[in-house]
Amino acid sequence: MGLTSQALLTVLALVALAVCALVIWLWPRVAKKGLLALAGRIGLLVVTQVSILALLLVAGNNIYGFYSTWNELLGRASSRQSLQPGAEGGERVPALTVKGQESAGLKGGREKAGQVDRIEIRGPVSGLGMDGYAYLPPQYFQKEHANEKFPVVVAITGQPGVSKNLITQLKVPQAASSAIMAKKIRPAIYLLVRPSVVADRDTNCTDVPGGPQALTFFNQDLPLAVSEQYRASDAPGSWGAVGNSTGGYCALKLAMTNPARYGAAAGLSADYFARQDGKTGDLYAGSKAYKNENDLTWRLEHMPPPPVSLLVSTSKTGEENYEPTLKFAAAAKPPTHVTKLIRDEGGHNFQTWREEYPVVLGWLDKELSAKK
């Protein structure tokens, strides 16, 4: 039973209700004097608190996406960090494997609304890997588009987080499907992933010296894997990226470091540098120069501007990145173009980002269309 499954939440809710009913029934029998009765009352209270706490913790994890699997919860690394040997006969392991389809509430069948695949990616260059999702638009399955290649948008959730939040909380495939069916945006493939490629470390999409090559995974492995499995466009700048919080930093970083692939990117409530803490460890091997290279505002101020379009969102009230966002945008010089999406108020939360996503998807569509 999966950690984020509805079945586990239902079982825990039933257990909590049963425990509460049992306590109500047993309480008069232990409401007596004596050590044995006292121990009984303490035991009933402990069992009640544990059952309710377990329910609340699992429900909270499902909402905020701290852990996606039991392995992550227990601190056991689940992301592959080495490539598997090829199969007999010289066949290599596919870089992307489709594990099945995910129900995202898309109505009308795949030829009308599209389809969400559960995917697993193994990076042939970085040796890293992750699970995620891929939304394929309805045109992908229609005969008249059978030979067509589609632009790609990489959507990256925050940290800590799980890629499924992009389906359950941010409703990315739902928003894309609705806009495509309404002909508000062009059909595109949407990849739904998390920012960290190592289960027990927040890598901030950074190539860590002597450590995980996370940026290489996103800039090289991810495009190679997707193009191997799906009809993804390989035209220059035909890919886009979008993310929230740490995922927003990653999205902006992909376009700024790999403009030949990513022509546009949007950072929602994004950081503009890779924060270091106990979860990240030393990302720069003590090098100030390398730290500067991973500071996006520093890059705009001191390095040749990349030919990309960027969107950054913030709020005057409720966000900590308001002033850093203005500074980042002010540092941009052509051919880098920065669009600001500024709200009067809005928190660092799913509700804010969910409201911004339809606007941002429309902006990405126009920018990627202009680069054809």
mmCIF file of C-alpha atoms in Angstrom:
data_model
loop_
_atom_site.group_PDB
_atom_site.id
_atom_site.type_symbol
_atom_site.label_atom_id
_atom_site.label_comp_id
_atom_site.label_asym_id
_atom_site.label_seq_id
_atom_site.Cartn_x
_atom_site.Cartn_y
_atom_site.Cartn_z
ATOM 1 C CA MET A 1 0.000 0.000 0.000
ATOM 2 C CA GLY A 2 1.647 3.232 -1.182
ATOM 3 C CA LEU A 3 2.469 6.037 1.219
ATOM 4 C CA THR A 4 0.424 8.538 -0.805
ATOM 5 C CA SER A 5 -2.385 6.160 -1.767
ATOM 6 C CA GLN A 6 -6.006 6.922 -0.978
ATOM 7 C CA ALA A 7 -6.333 3.355 0.331
ATOM 8 C CA LEU A 8 -3.818 4.006 3.127
ATOM 9 C CA LEU A 9 -5.590 7.221 4.113
ATOM 10 C CA THR A 10 -8.939 5.389 4.201
ATOM 11 C CA VAL A 11 -7.542 2.541 6.314
ATOM 12 C CA LEU A 12 -5.990 4.969 8.821
ATOM 13 C CA ALA A 13 -9.252 6.911 9.061
ATOM 14 C CA LEU A 14 -11.182 3.710 9.783
ATOM 15 C CA VAL A 15 -8.587 2.627 12.345
ATOM 16 C CA ALA A 16 -8.769 6.000 14.098
ATOM 17 C CA LEU A 17 -12.569 5.819 14.241
ATOM 18 C CA ALA A 18 -12.464 2.254 15.547
ATOM 19 C CA VAL A 19 -9.904 3.176 18.209
ATOM 20 C CA CYS A 20 -11.974 6.158 19.363
ATOM 21 C CA ALA A 21 -15.090 3.982 19.582
ATOM 22 C CA LEU A 22 -13.160 1.340 21.514
ATOM 23 C CA VAL A 23 -11.822 3.937 23.952
ATOM 24 C CA ILE A 24 -15.336 5.289 24.607
ATOM 25 C CA TRP A 25 -16.542 1.743 25.287
ATOM 26 C CA LEU A 26 -13.611 0.773 27.522
ATOM 27 C CA TRP A 27 -13.186 4.015 29.452
ATOM 28 C CA PRO A 28 -15.842 3.297 32.141
ATOM 29 C CA ARG A 29 -14.127 -0.031 32.807
ATOM 30 C CA VAL A 30 -10.771 1.592 33.542
ATOM 31 C CA ALA A 31 -12.167 4.623 35.375
ATOM 32 C CA LYS A 32 -11.239 3.133 38.720
ATOM 33 C CA LYS A 33 -8.603 3.571 41.351
ATOM 34 C CA GLY A 34 -5.370 1.622 41.303
ATOM 35 C CA LEU A 35 -2.216 1.365 39.223
ATOM 36 C CA LEU A 36 -3.664 -1.160 36.786
ATOM 37 C CA ALA A 37 -6.606 1.104 35.957
ATOM 38 C CA LEU A 38 -4.282 4.101 35.618
ATOM 39 C CA ALA A 39 -2.043 2.160 33.229
ATOM 40 C CA GLY A 40 -5.123 1.205 31.236
ATOM 41 C CA ARG A 41 -6.226 4.832 30.889
ATOM 42 C CA ILE A 42 -2.731 5.915 29.831
ATOM 43 C CA GLY A 43 -2.583 3.084 27.298
ATOM 44 C CA LEU A 44 -5.938 4.039 25.782
ATOM 45 C CA LEU A 45 -4.891 7.684 25.491
ATOM 46 C CA VAL A 46 -1.604 6.735 23.835
ATOM 47 C CA VAL A 47 -3.306 4.438 21.313
ATOM 48 C CA THR A 48 -5.845 7.144 20.509
ATOM 49 C CA GLN A 49 -3.200 9.821 20.008
ATOM 50 C CA VAL A 50 -1.012 7.565 17.848
ATOM 51 C CA SER A 51 -3.899 6.588 15.557
ATOM 52 C CA ILE A 52 -5.057 10.186 15.109
ATOM 53 C CA LEU A 53 -1.492 11.472 14.657
ATOM 54 C CA ALA A 54 -0.765 8.827 12.011
ATOM 55 C CA LEU A 55 -3.885 9.874 10.100
ATOM 56 C CA LEU A 56 -2.968 13.571 10.285
ATOM 57 C CA LEU A 57 0.650 12.968 9.229
ATOM 58 C CA VAL A 58 -0.326 10.901 6.186
ATOM 59 C CA ALA A 59 -3.009 13.430 5.215
ATOM 60 C CA GLY A 60 -0.520 16.272 5.577
ATOM 61 C CA ASN A 61 2.054 14.409 3.517
ATOM 62 C CA ASN A 62 -0.510 13.854 0.764
ATOM 63 C CA ILE A 63 -1.316 17.576 0.708
ATOM 64 C CA TYR A 64 2.215 18.970 0.846
ATOM 65 C CA GLY A 65 4.143 16.098 -0.742
ATOM 66 C CA PHE A 66 7.069 15.759 1.657
ATOM 67 C CA TYR A 67 7.642 12.064 0.838
ATOM 68 C CA SER A 68 6.390 10.024 -2.112
ATOM 69 C CA THR A 69 7.391 6.498 -1.047
ATOM 70 C CA TRP A 70 8.119 4.479 2.084
ATOM 71 C CA ASN A 71 11.792 4.373 1.078
ATOM 72 C CA GLU A 72 11.991 8.171 1.089
ATOM 73 C CA LEU A 73 10.243 8.348 4.468
ATOM 74 C CA LEU A 74 12.695 5.841 5.945
ATOM 75 C CA GLY A 75 15.694 7.606 4.427
ATOM 76 C CA ARG A 76 16.532 4.843 1.968
ATOM 77 C CA ALA A 77 17.689 6.186 -1.384
ATOM 78 C CA SER A 78 15.263 5.275 -4.159
ATOM 79 C CA SER A 79 16.684 7.254 -7.087
ATOM 80 C CA ARG A 80 19.023 5.346 -9.324
ATOM 81 C CA GLN A 81 22.521 6.749 -9.297
ATOM 82 C CA SER A 82 24.163 4.223 -11.604
ATOM 83 C CA LEU A 83 23.166 2.805 -14.937
ATOM 84 C CA GLN A 84 21.979 -0.769 -15.194
ATOM 85 C CA PRO A 85 23.889 -3.094 -17.524
ATOM 86 C CA GLY A 86 22.443 -3.721 -20.947
ATOM 87 C CA ALA A 87 20.310 -6.739 -21.659
ATOM 88 C CA GLU A 88 21.637 -9.815 -23.412
ATOM 89 C CA GLY A 89 22.338 -9.367 -27.088
ATOM 90 C CA GLY A 90 23.840 -5.920 -26.611
ATOM 91 C CA GLU A 91 20.523 -4.126 -26.047
ATOM 92 C CA ARG A 92 20.838 -1.242 -23.620
ATOM 93 C CA VAL A 93 18.290 -0.350 -20.965
ATOM 94 C CA PRO A 94 15.830 2.299 -22.270
ATOM 95 C CA ALA A 95 16.459 5.781 -20.924
ATOM 96 C CA LEU A 96 12.710 6.245 -20.411
ATOM 97 C CA THR A 97 10.240 3.532 -19.488
ATOM 98 C CA VAL A 98 6.459 3.979 -19.448
ATOM 99 C CA LYS A 99 5.137 2.231 -16.322
ATOM 100 C CA GLY A 100 1.440 2.710 -17.067
ATOM 101 C CA GLN A 101 -1.165 5.457 -17.116
ATOM 102 C CA GLU A 102 -2.246 7.799 -14.335
ATOM 103 C CA SER A 103 -5.825 8.914 -13.826
ATOM 104 C CA ALA A 104 -5.873 12.717 -13.749
ATOM 105 C CA GLY A 105 -9.594 13.246 -14.203
ATOM 106 C CA LEU A 106 -9.267 13.989 -17.929
ATOM 107 C CA LYS A 107 -12.639 13.407 -19.556
ATOM 108 C CA GLY A 108 -13.262 12.380 -23.130
ATOM 109 C CA GLY A 109 -10.627 9.746 -23.756
ATOM 110 C CA ARG A 110 -7.052 10.225 -24.880
ATOM 111 C CA GLU A 111 -7.973 11.372 -28.423
ATOM 112 C CA LYS A 112 -10.071 14.199 -26.961
ATOM 113 C CA ALA A 113 -8.370 15.103 -23.687
ATOM 114 C CA GLY A 114 -4.951 13.435 -23.792
ATOM 115 C CA GLN A 115 -3.247 10.946 -21.509
ATOM 116 C CA VAL A 116 -0.908 10.994 -18.502
ATOM 117 C CA ASP A 117 1.849 8.351 -18.495
ATOM 118 C CA ARG A 118 3.759 7.242 -15.408
ATOM 119 C CA ILE A 119 7.393 7.259 -16.425
ATOM 120 C CA GLU A 120 10.813 6.278 -15.115
ATOM 121 C CA ILE A 121 13.932 8.004 -16.446
ATOM 122 C CA ARG A 122 17.480 6.647 -16.291
ATOM 123 C CA GLY A 123 20.142 9.182 -17.200
ATOM 124 C CA PRO A 124 22.783 7.728 -19.555
ATOM 125 C CA VAL A 125 25.108 10.709 -19.021
ATOM 126 C CA SER A 126 24.718 11.555 -15.313
ATOM 127 C CA GLY A 127 23.850 8.048 -14.131
ATOM 128 C CA LEU A 128 20.940 9.547 -12.166
ATOM 129 C CA GLY A 129 17.258 8.776 -12.449
ATOM 130 C CA MET A 130 13.770 9.591 -11.225
ATOM 131 C CA ASP A 131 10.098 8.764 -11.548
ATOM 132 C CA GLY A 132 7.648 11.268 -12.982
ATOM 133 C CA TYR A 133 4.752 11.772 -15.355
ATOM 134 C CA ALA A 134 4.256 12.790 -18.970
ATOM 135 C CA TYR A 135 1.073 14.412 -20.270
ATOM 136 C CA LEU A 136 0.498 13.708 -23.972
ATOM 137 C CA PRO A 137 -2.015 15.992 -25.738
ATOM 138 C CA PRO A 138 -4.977 14.512 -27.636
ATOM 139 C CA GLN A 139 -3.373 15.380 -30.984
ATOM 140 C CA TYR A 140 -0.544 12.978 -30.136
ATOM 141 C CA PHE A 141 -3.004 10.097 -30.696
ATOM 142 C CA GLN A 142 -4.884 11.507 -33.693
ATOM 143 C CA LYS A 143 -4.127 10.086 -37.149
ATOM 144 C CA GLU A 144 -3.756 13.472 -38.808
ATOM 145 C CA HIS A 145 -0.899 14.297 -36.402
ATOM 146 C CA ALA A 146 0.769 10.879 -36.546
ATOM 147 C CA ASN A 147 4.019 12.227 -37.999
ATOM 148 C CA GLU A 148 4.098 15.435 -36.008
ATOM 149 C CA LYS A 149 6.653 16.296 -33.331
ATOM 150 C CA PHE A 150 5.519 18.332 -30.344
ATOM 151 C CA PRO A 151 7.146 21.052 -28.229
ATOM 152 C CA VAL A 152 7.912 20.036 -24.652
ATOM 153 C CA VAL A 153 7.324 21.840 -21.357
ATOM 154 C CA VAL A 154 9.149 20.552 -18.269
ATOM 155 C CA ALA A 155 7.122 21.334 -15.132
ATOM 156 C CA ILE A 156 9.094 21.045 -11.882
ATOM 157 C CA THR A 157 7.549 21.018 -8.429
ATOM 158 C CA GLY A 158 9.113 22.532 -5.307
ATOM 159 C CA GLN A 159 11.416 20.981 -2.705
ATOM 160 C CA PRO A 160 10.599 18.978 -0.688
ATOM 161 C CA GLY A 161 7.928 17.699 -2.975
ATOM 162 C CA VAL A 162 6.760 14.910 -5.224
ATOM 163 C CA SER A 163 6.017 15.075 -8.911
ATOM 164 C CA LYS A 164 2.430 13.950 -8.329
ATOM 165 C CA ASN A 165 1.724 17.336 -6.714
ATOM 166 C CA LEU A 166 1.756 18.737 -10.246
ATOM 167 C CA ILE A 167 -1.310 16.586 -10.916
ATOM 168 C CA THR A 168 -3.152 16.611 -7.590
ATOM 169 C CA GLN A 169 -2.350 20.109 -6.303
ATOM 170 C CA LEU A 170 -1.302 22.289 -9.242
ATOM 171 C CA LYS A 171 -3.529 20.558 -11.825
ATOM 172 C CA VAL A 172 -1.008 21.036 -14.638
ATOM 173 C CA PRO A 173 -2.236 18.319 -17.052
ATOM 174 C CA GLN A 174 -5.832 19.344 -16.355
ATOM 175 C CA ALA A 175 -5.078 22.997 -17.146
ATOM 176 C CA ALA A 176 -3.082 22.074 -20.260
ATOM 177 C CA SER A 177 -5.753 19.683 -21.519
ATOM 178 C CA SER A 178 -8.533 22.255 -21.074
ATOM 179 C CA ALA A 179 -6.550 24.986 -22.834
ATOM 180 C CA ILE A 180 -5.562 22.681 -25.705
ATOM 181 C CA MET A 181 -9.133 21.470 -26.232
ATOM 182 C CA ALA A 182 -10.322 25.110 -26.188
ATOM 183 C CA LYS A 183 -7.582 25.911 -28.753
ATOM 184 C CA LYS A 184 -6.098 28.551 -26.458
ATOM 185 C CA ILE A 185 -2.635 26.948 -26.657
ATOM 186 C CA ARG A 186 -0.893 24.561 -29.061
ATOM 187 C CA PRO A 187 -0.635 20.880 -28.225
ATOM 188 C CA ALA A 188 2.567 20.088 -26.340
ATOM 189 C CA ILE A 189 4.078 17.328 -24.221
ATOM 190 C CA TYR A 190 4.280 18.188 -20.528
ATOM 191 C CA LEU A 191 6.806 16.436 -18.291
ATOM 192 C CA LEU A 192 5.966 16.506 -14.585
ATOM 193 C CA VAL A 193 9.007 15.984 -12.350
ATOM 194 C CA ARG A 194 10.544 16.947 -9.016
ATOM 195 C CA PRO A 195 13.752 19.013 -8.724
ATOM 196 C CA SER A 196 15.886 16.492 -6.834
ATOM 197 C CA VAL A 197 17.378 13.450 -8.535
ATOM 198 C CA VAL A 198 18.753 12.071 -5.250
ATOM 199 C CA ALA A 199 16.253 10.834 -2.659
ATOM 200 C CA ASP A 200 18.141 11.991 0.422
ATOM 201 C CA ARG A 201 19.665 15.227 -0.905
ATOM 202 C CA ASP A 202 18.338 18.513 -2.252
ATOM 203 C CA THR A 203 20.609 19.109 -5.242
ATOM 204 C CA ASN A 204 18.986 22.352 -6.482
ATOM 205 C CA CYS A 205 19.519 21.280 -10.109
ATOM 206 C CA THR A 206 23.253 21.781 -9.622
ATOM 207 C CA ASP A 207 26.210 19.779 -10.883
ATOM 208 C CA VAL A 208 27.818 19.199 -7.489
ATOM 209 C CA PRO A 209 31.625 18.905 -7.702
ATOM 210 C CA GLY A 210 32.434 15.286 -6.884
ATOM 211 C CA GLY A 211 28.720 14.607 -6.354
ATOM 212 C CA PRO A 212 25.412 14.236 -8.218
ATOM 213 C CA GLN A 213 25.364 15.914 -11.633
ATOM 214 C CA ALA A 214 21.800 17.162 -11.342
ATOM 215 C CA LEU A 215 21.985 19.948 -13.937
ATOM 216 C CA THR A 216 23.448 17.498 -16.451
ATOM 217 C CA PHE A 217 20.465 15.230 -15.823
ATOM 218 C CA PHE A 218 17.981 17.983 -16.727
ATOM 219 C CA ASN A 219 19.993 19.528 -19.558
ATOM 220 C CA GLN A 220 21.151 16.331 -21.267
ATOM 221 C CA ASP A 221 19.606 13.125 -19.914
ATOM 222 C CA LEU A 222 15.999 14.304 -19.737
ATOM 223 C CA PRO A 223 15.846 15.529 -23.367
ATOM 224 C CA LEU A 224 17.615 12.391 -24.621
ATOM 225 C CA ALA A 225 15.221 10.114 -22.722
ATOM 226 C CA VAL A 226 12.074 11.937 -23.799
ATOM 227 C CA SER A 227 13.094 12.158 -27.454
ATOM 228 C CA GLU A 228 13.848 8.436 -27.446
ATOM 229 C CA GLN A 229 10.345 7.516 -26.264
ATOM 230 C CA TYR A 230 8.070 10.300 -27.528
ATOM 231 C CA ARG A 231 7.688 12.423 -30.666
ATOM 232 C CA ALA A 232 9.318 15.437 -29.059
ATOM 233 C CA SER A 233 10.499 18.416 -31.076
ATOM 234 C CA ASP A 234 14.237 18.794 -31.489
ATOM 235 C CA ALA A 235 14.063 22.291 -32.992
ATOM 236 C CA PRO A 236 16.298 24.864 -31.243
ATOM 237 C CA GLY A 237 14.520 26.514 -28.312
ATOM 238 C CA SER A 238 11.393 24.373 -28.725
ATOM 239 C CA TRP A 239 11.409 23.238 -25.095
ATOM 240 C CA GLY A 240 10.141 25.274 -22.168
ATOM 241 C CA ALA A 241 10.353 24.921 -18.401
ATOM 242 C CA VAL A 242 8.202 26.069 -15.499
ATOM 243 C CA GLY A 243 8.451 25.473 -11.784
ATOM 244 C CA ASN A 244 7.430 26.740 -8.378
ATOM 245 C CA SER A 245 9.794 27.664 -5.526
ATOM 246 C CA THR A 246 12.956 25.537 -5.900
ATOM 247 C CA GLY A 247 11.430 24.162 -9.091
ATOM 248 C CA GLY A 248 11.173 27.743 -10.329
ATOM 249 C CA TYR A 249 14.887 28.274 -9.746
ATOM 250 C CA CYS A 250 15.548 25.059 -11.672
ATOM 251 C CA ALA A 251 13.307 26.081 -14.579
ATOM 252 C CA LEU A 252 14.999 29.472 -14.986
ATOM 253 C CA LYS A 253 18.406 27.843 -14.649
ATOM 254 C CA LEU A 254 17.698 25.333 -17.419
ATOM 255 C CA ALA A 255 16.876 28.052 -19.926
ATOM 256 C CA MET A 256 19.784 30.270 -18.877
ATOM 257 C CA THR A 257 22.352 27.462 -19.093
ATOM 258 C CA ASN A 258 20.925 25.595 -22.095
ATOM 259 C CA PRO A 259 19.181 28.121 -24.387
ATOM 260 C CA ALA A 260 19.719 25.906 -27.428
ATOM 261 C CA ARG A 261 17.197 23.500 -25.900
ATOM 262 C CA TYR A 262 15.021 25.608 -23.576
ATOM 263 C CA GLY A 263 13.773 28.731 -25.318
ATOM 264 C CA ALA A 264 11.579 29.972 -22.474
ATOM 265 C CA ALA A 265 11.120 29.381 -18.766
ATOM 266 C CA ALA A 266 8.937 30.581 -15.906
ATOM 267 C CA GLY A 267 9.824 30.703 -12.218
ATOM 268 C CA LEU A 268 6.840 30.962 -9.862
ATOM 269 C CA SER A 269 7.864 32.332 -6.446
ATOM 270 C CA ALA A 270 11.361 31.280 -7.425
ATOM 271 C CA ASP A 271 14.661 31.573 -5.644
ATOM 272 C CA TYR A 272 17.424 33.062 -7.778
ATOM 273 C CA PHE A 273 20.262 31.184 -6.113
ATOM 274 C CA ALA A 274 20.699 27.684 -4.729
ATOM 275 C CA ARG A 275 20.155 27.779 -0.984
ATOM 276 C CA GLN A 276 22.509 25.618 1.073
ATOM 277 C CA ASP A 277 21.375 23.854 4.237
ATOM 278 C CA GLY A 278 21.543 20.491 5.941
ATOM 279 C CA LYS A 279 19.601 18.866 3.099
ATOM 280 C CA THR A 280 21.828 20.221 0.336
ATOM 281 C CA GLY A 281 25.299 19.915 1.818
ATOM 282 C CA ASP A 282 28.090 21.833 0.093
ATOM 283 C CA LEU A 283 26.945 22.334 -3.492
ATOM 284 C CA TYR A 284 30.006 24.268 -4.626
ATOM 285 C CA ALA A 285 33.017 22.535 -3.034
ATOM 286 C CA GLY A 286 33.819 25.808 -1.284
ATOM 287 C CA SER A 287 34.301 27.680 -4.572
ATOM 288 C CA LYS A 288 32.957 31.245 -4.560
ATOM 289 C CA ALA A 289 33.329 31.451 -8.342
ATOM 290 C CA TYR A 290 31.215 28.324 -8.863
ATOM 291 C CA LYS A 291 28.658 29.614 -6.359
ATOM 292 C CA ASN A 292 28.391 32.830 -8.373
ATOM 293 C CA GLU A 293 27.831 30.863 -11.582
ATOM 294 C CA ASN A 294 24.802 29.236 -9.948
ATOM 295 C CA ASP A 295 23.389 32.593 -8.817
ATOM 296 C CA LEU A 296 20.957 33.571 -11.587
ATOM 297 C CA THR A 297 21.034 37.308 -10.890
ATOM 298 C CA TRP A 298 24.844 37.247 -10.876
ATOM 299 C CA ARG A 299 24.781 35.494 -14.240
ATOM 300 C CA LEU A 300 22.616 38.261 -15.735
ATOM 301 C CA GLU A 301 24.925 40.914 -14.327
ATOM 302 C CA HIS A 302 28.283 39.367 -15.242
ATOM 303 C CA MET A 303 27.856 36.829 -18.063
ATOM 304 C CA PRO A 304 26.755 37.120 -21.717
ATOM 305 C CA PRO A 305 22.939 37.258 -21.767
ATOM 306 C CA PRO A 306 21.340 34.110 -23.200
ATOM 307 C CA PRO A 307 18.732 34.434 -25.999
ATOM 308 C CA VAL A 308 15.781 33.262 -23.909
ATOM 309 C CA SER A 309 12.452 34.557 -22.623
ATOM 310 C CA LEU A 310 11.869 34.334 -18.874
ATOM 311 C CA LEU A 311 8.832 34.948 -16.690
ATOM 312 C CA VAL A 312 9.074 35.505 -12.942
ATOM 313 C CA SER A 313 6.172 35.749 -10.507
ATOM 314 C CA THR A 314 5.924 37.254 -7.055
ATOM 315 C CA SER A 315 3.522 39.097 -4.738
ATOM 316 C CA LYS A 316 3.836 42.488 -3.079
ATOM 317 C CA THR A 317 2.416 40.934 0.084
ATOM 318 C CA GLY A 318 2.953 37.343 1.176
ATOM 319 C CA GLU A 319 6.170 36.516 -0.684
ATOM 320 C CA GLU A 320 9.779 36.871 0.400
ATOM 321 C CA ASN A 321 11.149 37.097 -3.140
ATOM 322 C CA TYR A 322 9.514 40.401 -4.170
ATOM 323 C CA GLU A 323 12.670 42.544 -4.051
ATOM 324 C CA PRO A 324 14.952 39.763 -5.431
ATOM 325 C CA THR A 325 12.500 39.366 -8.342
ATOM 326 C CA LEU A 326 12.665 43.053 -9.205
ATOM 327 C CA LYS A 327 16.473 42.938 -9.002
ATOM 328 C CA PHE A 328 16.621 39.875 -11.261
ATOM 329 C CA ALA A 329 14.360 41.459 -13.878
ATOM 330 C CA ALA A 330 16.286 44.735 -13.798
ATOM 331 C CA ALA A 331 19.552 42.892 -14.488
ATOM 332 C CA ALA A 332 18.328 41.396 -17.754
ATOM 333 C CA LYS A 333 19.781 42.682 -21.033
ATOM 334 C CA PRO A 334 18.816 41.717 -24.598
ATOM 335 C CA PRO A 335 18.618 39.118 -25.987
ATOM 336 C CA THR A 336 17.332 37.965 -22.567
ATOM 337 C CA HIS A 337 13.760 39.150 -22.032
ATOM 338 C CA VAL A 338 12.081 39.026 -18.628
ATOM 339 C CA THR A 339 8.330 39.317 -18.033
ATOM 340 C CA LYS A 340 7.084 39.983 -14.498
ATOM 341 C CA LEU A 341 3.850 38.538 -13.105
ATOM 342 C CA ILE A 342 3.213 40.501 -9.903
ATOM 343 C CA ARG A 343 0.212 40.000 -7.644
ATOM 344 C CA ASP A 344 -0.916 42.383 -4.928
ATOM 345 C CA GLU A 345 -0.913 39.467 -2.516
ATOM 346 C CA GLY A 346 -0.337 35.752 -2.612
ATOM 347 C CA GLY A 347 1.390 33.199 -0.455
ATOM 348 C CA HIS A 348 4.121 30.672 -1.110
ATOM 349 C CA ASN A 349 1.542 27.928 -1.595
ATOM 350 C CA PHE A 350 -0.301 25.686 -4.024
ATOM 351 C CA GLN A 351 -3.335 27.961 -4.273
ATOM 352 C CA THR A 352 -1.237 30.860 -5.561
ATOM 353 C CA TRP A 353 0.655 28.732 -8.078
ATOM 354 C CA ARG A 354 -2.496 26.909 -9.212
ATOM 355 C CA GLU A 355 -4.049 30.275 -10.089
ATOM 356 C CA GLU A 356 -0.911 31.359 -11.954
ATOM 357 C CA TYR A 357 -0.391 28.208 -14.008
ATOM 358 C CA PRO A 358 -3.068 28.813 -16.717
ATOM 359 C CA VAL A 359 -1.632 32.299 -17.376
ATOM 360 C CA VAL A 360 1.920 30.948 -17.449
ATOM 361 C CA LEU A 361 1.058 28.077 -19.798
ATOM 362 C CA GLY A 362 -0.428 30.608 -22.208
ATOM 363 C CA TRP A 363 2.709 32.745 -21.982
ATOM 364 C CA LEU A 364 4.969 29.721 -22.590
ATOM 365 C CA ASP A 365 2.906 28.755 -25.646
ATOM 366 C CA LYS A 366 3.301 32.203 -27.210
ATOM 367 C CA GLU A 367 7.016 32.363 -26.478
ATOM 368 C CA LEU A 368 7.750 28.895 -27.845
ATOM 369 C CA SER A 369 5.572 29.600 -30.906
ATOM 370 C CA ALA A 370 7.587 32.746 -31.589
ATOM 371 C CA LYS A 371 10.804 30.700 -31.595
ATOM 372 C CA LYS A 372 9.674 28.275 -34.300
#
